[in-house]
Short mmCIF file of C-alpha atoms in Angstrom, two decimals:
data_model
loop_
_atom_site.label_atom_id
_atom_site.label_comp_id
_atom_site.label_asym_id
_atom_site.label_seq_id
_atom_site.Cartn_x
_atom_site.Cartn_y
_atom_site.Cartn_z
CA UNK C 1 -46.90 -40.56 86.27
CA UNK C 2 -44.33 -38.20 85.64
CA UNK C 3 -44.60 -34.07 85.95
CA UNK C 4 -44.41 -31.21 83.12
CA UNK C 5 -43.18 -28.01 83.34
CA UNK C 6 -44.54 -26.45 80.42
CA UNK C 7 -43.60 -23.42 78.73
CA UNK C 8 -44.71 -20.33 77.43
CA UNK C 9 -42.84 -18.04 74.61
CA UNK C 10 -44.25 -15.24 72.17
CA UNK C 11 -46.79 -16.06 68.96
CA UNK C 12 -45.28 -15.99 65.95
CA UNK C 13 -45.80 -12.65 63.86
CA UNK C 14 -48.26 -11.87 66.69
CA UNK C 15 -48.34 -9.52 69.84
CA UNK C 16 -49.28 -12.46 72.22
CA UNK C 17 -48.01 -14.76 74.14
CA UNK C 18 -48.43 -18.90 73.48
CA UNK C 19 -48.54 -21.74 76.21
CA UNK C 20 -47.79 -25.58 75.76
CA UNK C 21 -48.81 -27.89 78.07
CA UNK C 22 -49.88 -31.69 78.88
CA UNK C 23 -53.61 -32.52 79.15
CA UNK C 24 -54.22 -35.33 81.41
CA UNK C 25 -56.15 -37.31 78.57
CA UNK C 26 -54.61 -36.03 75.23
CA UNK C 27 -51.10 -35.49 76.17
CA UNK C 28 -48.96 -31.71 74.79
CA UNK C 29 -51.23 -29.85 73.41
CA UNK C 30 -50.61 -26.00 72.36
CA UNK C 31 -53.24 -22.39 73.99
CA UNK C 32 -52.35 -19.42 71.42
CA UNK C 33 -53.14 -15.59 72.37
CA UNK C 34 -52.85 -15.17 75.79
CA UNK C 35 -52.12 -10.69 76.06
CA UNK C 36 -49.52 -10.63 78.41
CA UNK C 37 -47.31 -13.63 79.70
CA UNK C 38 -48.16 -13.55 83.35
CA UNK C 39 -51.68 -14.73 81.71
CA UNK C 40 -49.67 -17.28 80.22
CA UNK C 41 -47.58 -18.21 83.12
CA UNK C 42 -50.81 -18.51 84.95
CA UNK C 43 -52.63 -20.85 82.54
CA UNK C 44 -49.84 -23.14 82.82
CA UNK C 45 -49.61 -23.51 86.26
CA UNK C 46 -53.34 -23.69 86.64
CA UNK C 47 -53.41 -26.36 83.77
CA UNK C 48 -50.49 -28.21 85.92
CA UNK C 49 -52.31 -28.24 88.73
CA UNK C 50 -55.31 -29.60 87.07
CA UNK C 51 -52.75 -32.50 85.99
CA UNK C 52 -51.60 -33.50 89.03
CA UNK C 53 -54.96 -33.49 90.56
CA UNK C 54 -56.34 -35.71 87.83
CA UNK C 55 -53.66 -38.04 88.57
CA UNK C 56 -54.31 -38.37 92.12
CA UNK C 57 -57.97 -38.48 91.60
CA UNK C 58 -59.20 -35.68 93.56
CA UNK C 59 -60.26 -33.60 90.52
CA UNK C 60 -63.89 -32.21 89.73
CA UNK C 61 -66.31 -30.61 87.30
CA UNK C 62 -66.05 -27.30 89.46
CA UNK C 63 -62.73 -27.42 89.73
CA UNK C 64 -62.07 -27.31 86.00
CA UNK C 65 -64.91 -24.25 85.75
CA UNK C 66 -62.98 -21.76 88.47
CA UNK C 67 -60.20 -21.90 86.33
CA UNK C 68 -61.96 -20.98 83.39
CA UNK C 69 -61.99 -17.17 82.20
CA UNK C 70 -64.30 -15.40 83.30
CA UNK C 71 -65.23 -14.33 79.79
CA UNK C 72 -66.70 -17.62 78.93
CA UNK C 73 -69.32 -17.11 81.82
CA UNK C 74 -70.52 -14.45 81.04
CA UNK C 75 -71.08 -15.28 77.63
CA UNK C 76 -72.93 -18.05 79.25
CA UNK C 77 -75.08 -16.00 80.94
CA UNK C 78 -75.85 -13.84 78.99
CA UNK C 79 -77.23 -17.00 76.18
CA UNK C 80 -79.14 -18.17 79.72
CA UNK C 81 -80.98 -14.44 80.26
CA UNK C 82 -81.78 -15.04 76.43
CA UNK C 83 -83.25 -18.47 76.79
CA UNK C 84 -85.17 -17.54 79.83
CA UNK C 85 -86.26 -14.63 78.69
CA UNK C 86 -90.70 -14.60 78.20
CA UNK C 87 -91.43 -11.49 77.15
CA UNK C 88 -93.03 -10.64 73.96
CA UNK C 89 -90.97 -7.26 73.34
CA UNK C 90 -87.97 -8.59 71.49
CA UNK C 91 -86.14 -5.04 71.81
CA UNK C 92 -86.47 -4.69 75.14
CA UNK C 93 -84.92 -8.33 75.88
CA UNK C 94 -82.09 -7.80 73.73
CA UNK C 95 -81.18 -4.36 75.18
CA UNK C 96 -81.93 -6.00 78.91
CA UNK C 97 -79.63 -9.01 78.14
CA UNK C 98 -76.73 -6.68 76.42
CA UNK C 99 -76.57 -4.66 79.35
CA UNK C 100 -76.44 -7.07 81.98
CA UNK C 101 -73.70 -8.69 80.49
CA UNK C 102 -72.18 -5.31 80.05
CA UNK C 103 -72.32 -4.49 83.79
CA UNK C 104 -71.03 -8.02 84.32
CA UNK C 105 -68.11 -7.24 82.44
CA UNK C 106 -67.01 -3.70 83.46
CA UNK C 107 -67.59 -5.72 86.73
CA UNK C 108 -65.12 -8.48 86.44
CA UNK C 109 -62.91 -5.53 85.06
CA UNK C 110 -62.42 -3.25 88.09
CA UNK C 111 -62.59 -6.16 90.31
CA UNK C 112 -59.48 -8.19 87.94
CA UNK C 113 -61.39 -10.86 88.78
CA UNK C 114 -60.17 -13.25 85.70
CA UNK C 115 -61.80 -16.80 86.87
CA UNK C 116 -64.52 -17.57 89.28
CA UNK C 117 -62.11 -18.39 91.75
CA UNK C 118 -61.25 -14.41 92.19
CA UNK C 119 -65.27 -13.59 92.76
CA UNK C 120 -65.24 -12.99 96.41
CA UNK C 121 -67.67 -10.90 98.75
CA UNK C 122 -64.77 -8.65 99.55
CA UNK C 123 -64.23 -7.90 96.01
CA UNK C 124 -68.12 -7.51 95.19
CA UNK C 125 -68.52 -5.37 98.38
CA UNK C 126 -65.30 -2.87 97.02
CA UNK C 127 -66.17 -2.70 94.24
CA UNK C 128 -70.15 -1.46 94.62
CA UNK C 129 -68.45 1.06 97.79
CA UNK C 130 -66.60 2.26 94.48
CA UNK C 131 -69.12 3.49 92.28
CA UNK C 132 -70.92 4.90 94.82
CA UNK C 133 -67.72 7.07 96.20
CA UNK C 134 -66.83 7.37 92.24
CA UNK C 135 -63.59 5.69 92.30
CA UNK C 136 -64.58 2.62 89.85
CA UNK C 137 -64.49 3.81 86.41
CA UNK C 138 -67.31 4.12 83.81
CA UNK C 139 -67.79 1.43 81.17
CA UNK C 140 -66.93 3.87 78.50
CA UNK C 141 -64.24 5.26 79.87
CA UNK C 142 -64.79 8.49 79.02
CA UNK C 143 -63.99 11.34 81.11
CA UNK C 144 -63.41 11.41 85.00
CA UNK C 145 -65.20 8.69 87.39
CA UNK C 146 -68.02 10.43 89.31
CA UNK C 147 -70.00 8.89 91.83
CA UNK C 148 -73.18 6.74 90.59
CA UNK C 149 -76.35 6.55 91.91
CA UNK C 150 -78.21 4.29 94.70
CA UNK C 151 -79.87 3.14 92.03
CA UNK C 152 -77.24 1.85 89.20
CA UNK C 153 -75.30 0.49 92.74
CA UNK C 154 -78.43 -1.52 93.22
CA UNK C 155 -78.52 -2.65 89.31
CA UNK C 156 -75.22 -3.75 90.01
CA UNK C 157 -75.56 -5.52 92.58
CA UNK C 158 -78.69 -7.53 91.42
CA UNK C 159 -76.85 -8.65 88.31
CA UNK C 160 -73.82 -10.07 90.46
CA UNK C 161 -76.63 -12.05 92.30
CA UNK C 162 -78.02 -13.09 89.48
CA UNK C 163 -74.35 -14.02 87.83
CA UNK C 164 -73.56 -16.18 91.03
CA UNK C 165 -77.20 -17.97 91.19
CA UNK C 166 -76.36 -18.85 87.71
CA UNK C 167 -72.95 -20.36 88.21
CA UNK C 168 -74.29 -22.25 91.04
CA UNK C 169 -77.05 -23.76 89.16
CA UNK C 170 -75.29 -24.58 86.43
CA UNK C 171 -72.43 -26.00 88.65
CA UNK C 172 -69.91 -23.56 87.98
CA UNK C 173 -69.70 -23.31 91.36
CA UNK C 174 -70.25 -25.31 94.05
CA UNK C 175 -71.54 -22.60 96.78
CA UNK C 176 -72.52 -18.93 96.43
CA UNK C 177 -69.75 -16.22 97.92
CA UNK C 178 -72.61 -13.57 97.84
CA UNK C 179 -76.35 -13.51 98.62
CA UNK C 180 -79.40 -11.15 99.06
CA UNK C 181 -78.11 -10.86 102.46
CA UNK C 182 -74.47 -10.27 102.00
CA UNK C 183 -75.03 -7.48 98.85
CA UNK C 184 -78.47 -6.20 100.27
CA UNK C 185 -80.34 -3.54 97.98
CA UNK C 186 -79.01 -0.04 99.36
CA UNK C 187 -82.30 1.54 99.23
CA UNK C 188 -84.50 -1.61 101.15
CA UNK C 189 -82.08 -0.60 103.86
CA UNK C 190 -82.77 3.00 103.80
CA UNK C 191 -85.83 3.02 103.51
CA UNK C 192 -86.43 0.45 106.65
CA UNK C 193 -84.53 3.23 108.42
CA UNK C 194 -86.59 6.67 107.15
CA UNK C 195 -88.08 8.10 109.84
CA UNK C 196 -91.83 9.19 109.41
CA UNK C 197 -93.04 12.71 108.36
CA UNK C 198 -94.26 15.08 111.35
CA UNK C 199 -97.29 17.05 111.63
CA UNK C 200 -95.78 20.07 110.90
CA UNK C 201 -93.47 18.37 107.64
CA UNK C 202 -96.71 17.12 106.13
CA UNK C 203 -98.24 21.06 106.51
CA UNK C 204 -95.30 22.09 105.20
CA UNK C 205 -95.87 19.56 102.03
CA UNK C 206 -99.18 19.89 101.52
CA UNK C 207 -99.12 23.84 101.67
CA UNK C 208 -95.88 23.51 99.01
CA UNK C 209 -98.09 22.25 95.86
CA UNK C 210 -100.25 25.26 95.54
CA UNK C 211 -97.54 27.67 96.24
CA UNK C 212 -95.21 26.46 93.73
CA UNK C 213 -97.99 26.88 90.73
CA UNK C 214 -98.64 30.44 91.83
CA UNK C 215 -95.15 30.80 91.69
CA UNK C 216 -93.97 29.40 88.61
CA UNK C 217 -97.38 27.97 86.79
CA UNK C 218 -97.80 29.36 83.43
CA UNK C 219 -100.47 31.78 84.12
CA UNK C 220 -102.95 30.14 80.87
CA UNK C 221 -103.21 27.02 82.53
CA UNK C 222 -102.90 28.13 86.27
CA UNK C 223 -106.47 27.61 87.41
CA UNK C 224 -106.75 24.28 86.04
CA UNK C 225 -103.14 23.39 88.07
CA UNK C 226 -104.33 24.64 91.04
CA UNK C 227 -107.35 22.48 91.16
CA UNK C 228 -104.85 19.40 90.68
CA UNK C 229 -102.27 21.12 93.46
CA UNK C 230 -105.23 21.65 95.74
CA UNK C 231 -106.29 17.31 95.27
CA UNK C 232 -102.75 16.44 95.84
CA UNK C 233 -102.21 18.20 98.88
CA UNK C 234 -105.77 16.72 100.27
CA UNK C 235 -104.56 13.68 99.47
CA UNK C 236 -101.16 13.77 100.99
CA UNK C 237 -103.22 15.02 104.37
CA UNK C 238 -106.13 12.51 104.40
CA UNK C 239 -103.40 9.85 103.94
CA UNK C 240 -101.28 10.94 107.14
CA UNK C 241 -104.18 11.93 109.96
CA UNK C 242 -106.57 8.84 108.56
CA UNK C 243 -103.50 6.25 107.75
CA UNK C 244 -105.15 4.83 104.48
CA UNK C 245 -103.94 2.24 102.48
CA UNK C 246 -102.89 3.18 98.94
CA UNK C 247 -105.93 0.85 97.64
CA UNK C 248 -108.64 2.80 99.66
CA UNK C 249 -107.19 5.95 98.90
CA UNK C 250 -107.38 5.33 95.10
CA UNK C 251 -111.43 4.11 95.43
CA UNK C 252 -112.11 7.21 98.18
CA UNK C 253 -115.28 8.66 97.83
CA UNK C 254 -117.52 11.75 98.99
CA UNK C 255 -119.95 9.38 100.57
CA UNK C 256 -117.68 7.82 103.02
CA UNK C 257 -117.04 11.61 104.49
CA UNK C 258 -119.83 13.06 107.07
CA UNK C 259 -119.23 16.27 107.11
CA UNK C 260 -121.25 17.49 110.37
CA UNK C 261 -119.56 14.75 112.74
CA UNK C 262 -116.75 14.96 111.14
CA UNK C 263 -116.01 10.72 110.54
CA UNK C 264 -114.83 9.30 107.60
CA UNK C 265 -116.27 5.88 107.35
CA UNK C 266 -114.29 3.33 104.48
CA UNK C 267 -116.52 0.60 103.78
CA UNK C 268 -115.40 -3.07 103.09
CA UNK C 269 -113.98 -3.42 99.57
CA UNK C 270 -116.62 -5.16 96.89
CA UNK C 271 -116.18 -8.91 96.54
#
């Protein structure tokens, strides 16, 4: 079978760039509105490729999905977050599903990753490092770049995961690049390494609540904030010397505490 070259040249009365090629099956066919004509130049190689590997018969489902733009998975995505969404709040999935597909796209933007072939760790790893040091640049694109939060990092991260999971699923692609290991959750890691309050850091705490209304507690309701200040902070202590769970604390009761020999005794919980 013999090769193509192909050849790209400028849209009519347009501002784009047009591509004509030879599909393996259907023979010269014609891809209008490419923005630029190394986009062009691109599609036509990739589309020759795709022709000479058809010919050979090495070609494959996956193959023909990394060369698609990235734009059309997302757009599948996003219709898959719609059809698995459950919930009864029809609001809240919409805005859930817009904005993941949002992030996926600003994304896919600072990364230029333009097929799934570009999604790499390294370029998932940069690109998080970057809005946490402020150098990727806001969605809107308004104003300077400043440095986001653990928080939106993590957001961002979990919709990549969920992005990838997808294209593997679906067969988009035929092995993940990233993973819960590889992209971990910046704030699972932190907190693993936190190091635990001292004696004298939980004083310091506990004392802090009380201080703060006398301080700056409107003086109408001050009495009444002081009694809440004053639970707090025994909570807070009773949880570090006694090393209750959060579940006993909530259900703690006067009768468990012996005052005279000074043990608090937590019964089982109710069956």
């Amino acid at each position: 079978m013999r090769d193509w070259t192909g050849s790209v040249f400028r849209t009519a009365g347009q501002d784009t760039f047009s591509a004509k090629w030879k599909d393996h099956a259907k023979g010269w066919r014609k891809t209008l509105g490419f923005a630029t004509k190394t986009d062009a130049n691109d599609f036509v190689a990739d589309k020759r490729t795709e022709y000479r590997r058809r010919a050979r018969g090495d070609w494959s489902e996956a193959d023909e999905h990394a060369r698609t733009p990235i734009a059309e998975h997302v757009e599948a995505f996003e219709r898959f977050i719609a059809g698995r969404s459950r919930r009864r709040n029809d609001t809240r999935d919409d805005k859930h599903r817009k904005l993941t597909a949002a992030r996926m796209r600003h994304a896919f933007e600072q990364m230029k990753v333009r097929n799934l072939r570009g999604l790499t760790l390294d370029a998932c790893v940069d690109f998080l490092a970057g809005l946490l040091a402020g150098t990727a640049t806001k969605p809107t694109g308004k104003g300077d770049s400043k440095p986001s939060s653990i928080a939106t990092r993590n957001d961002y991260a979990q919709a990549l995961r969920m992005f990838v999971a997808f294209c593997v699923r679906t067969e988009r692609l035929l092995r993940s690049p990233i993973d819960e290991h590889t992209l971990p959750d910046l704030e699972a890691v932190d907190r693993k390494r936190r190091p635990a309050l001292t004696a004298e850091q939980v004083a310091l705490l506990v004392a802090a609540g009380p201080q703060r209304v006398l301080q700056r507690g409107p003086k109408a309701t001050r009495v009444n904030q002081l009694v809440i200040a004053h639970r707090r902070a025994l909570t807070v202590a009773i949880a570090f010397y006694t090393g209750l769970r959060n579940s006993e604390l909530a259900r703690l009761s006067w009768s468990w505490l012996d005052l005279r020999e000074r043990v608090l005794t937590v019964p089982p919980p109710a069956s």
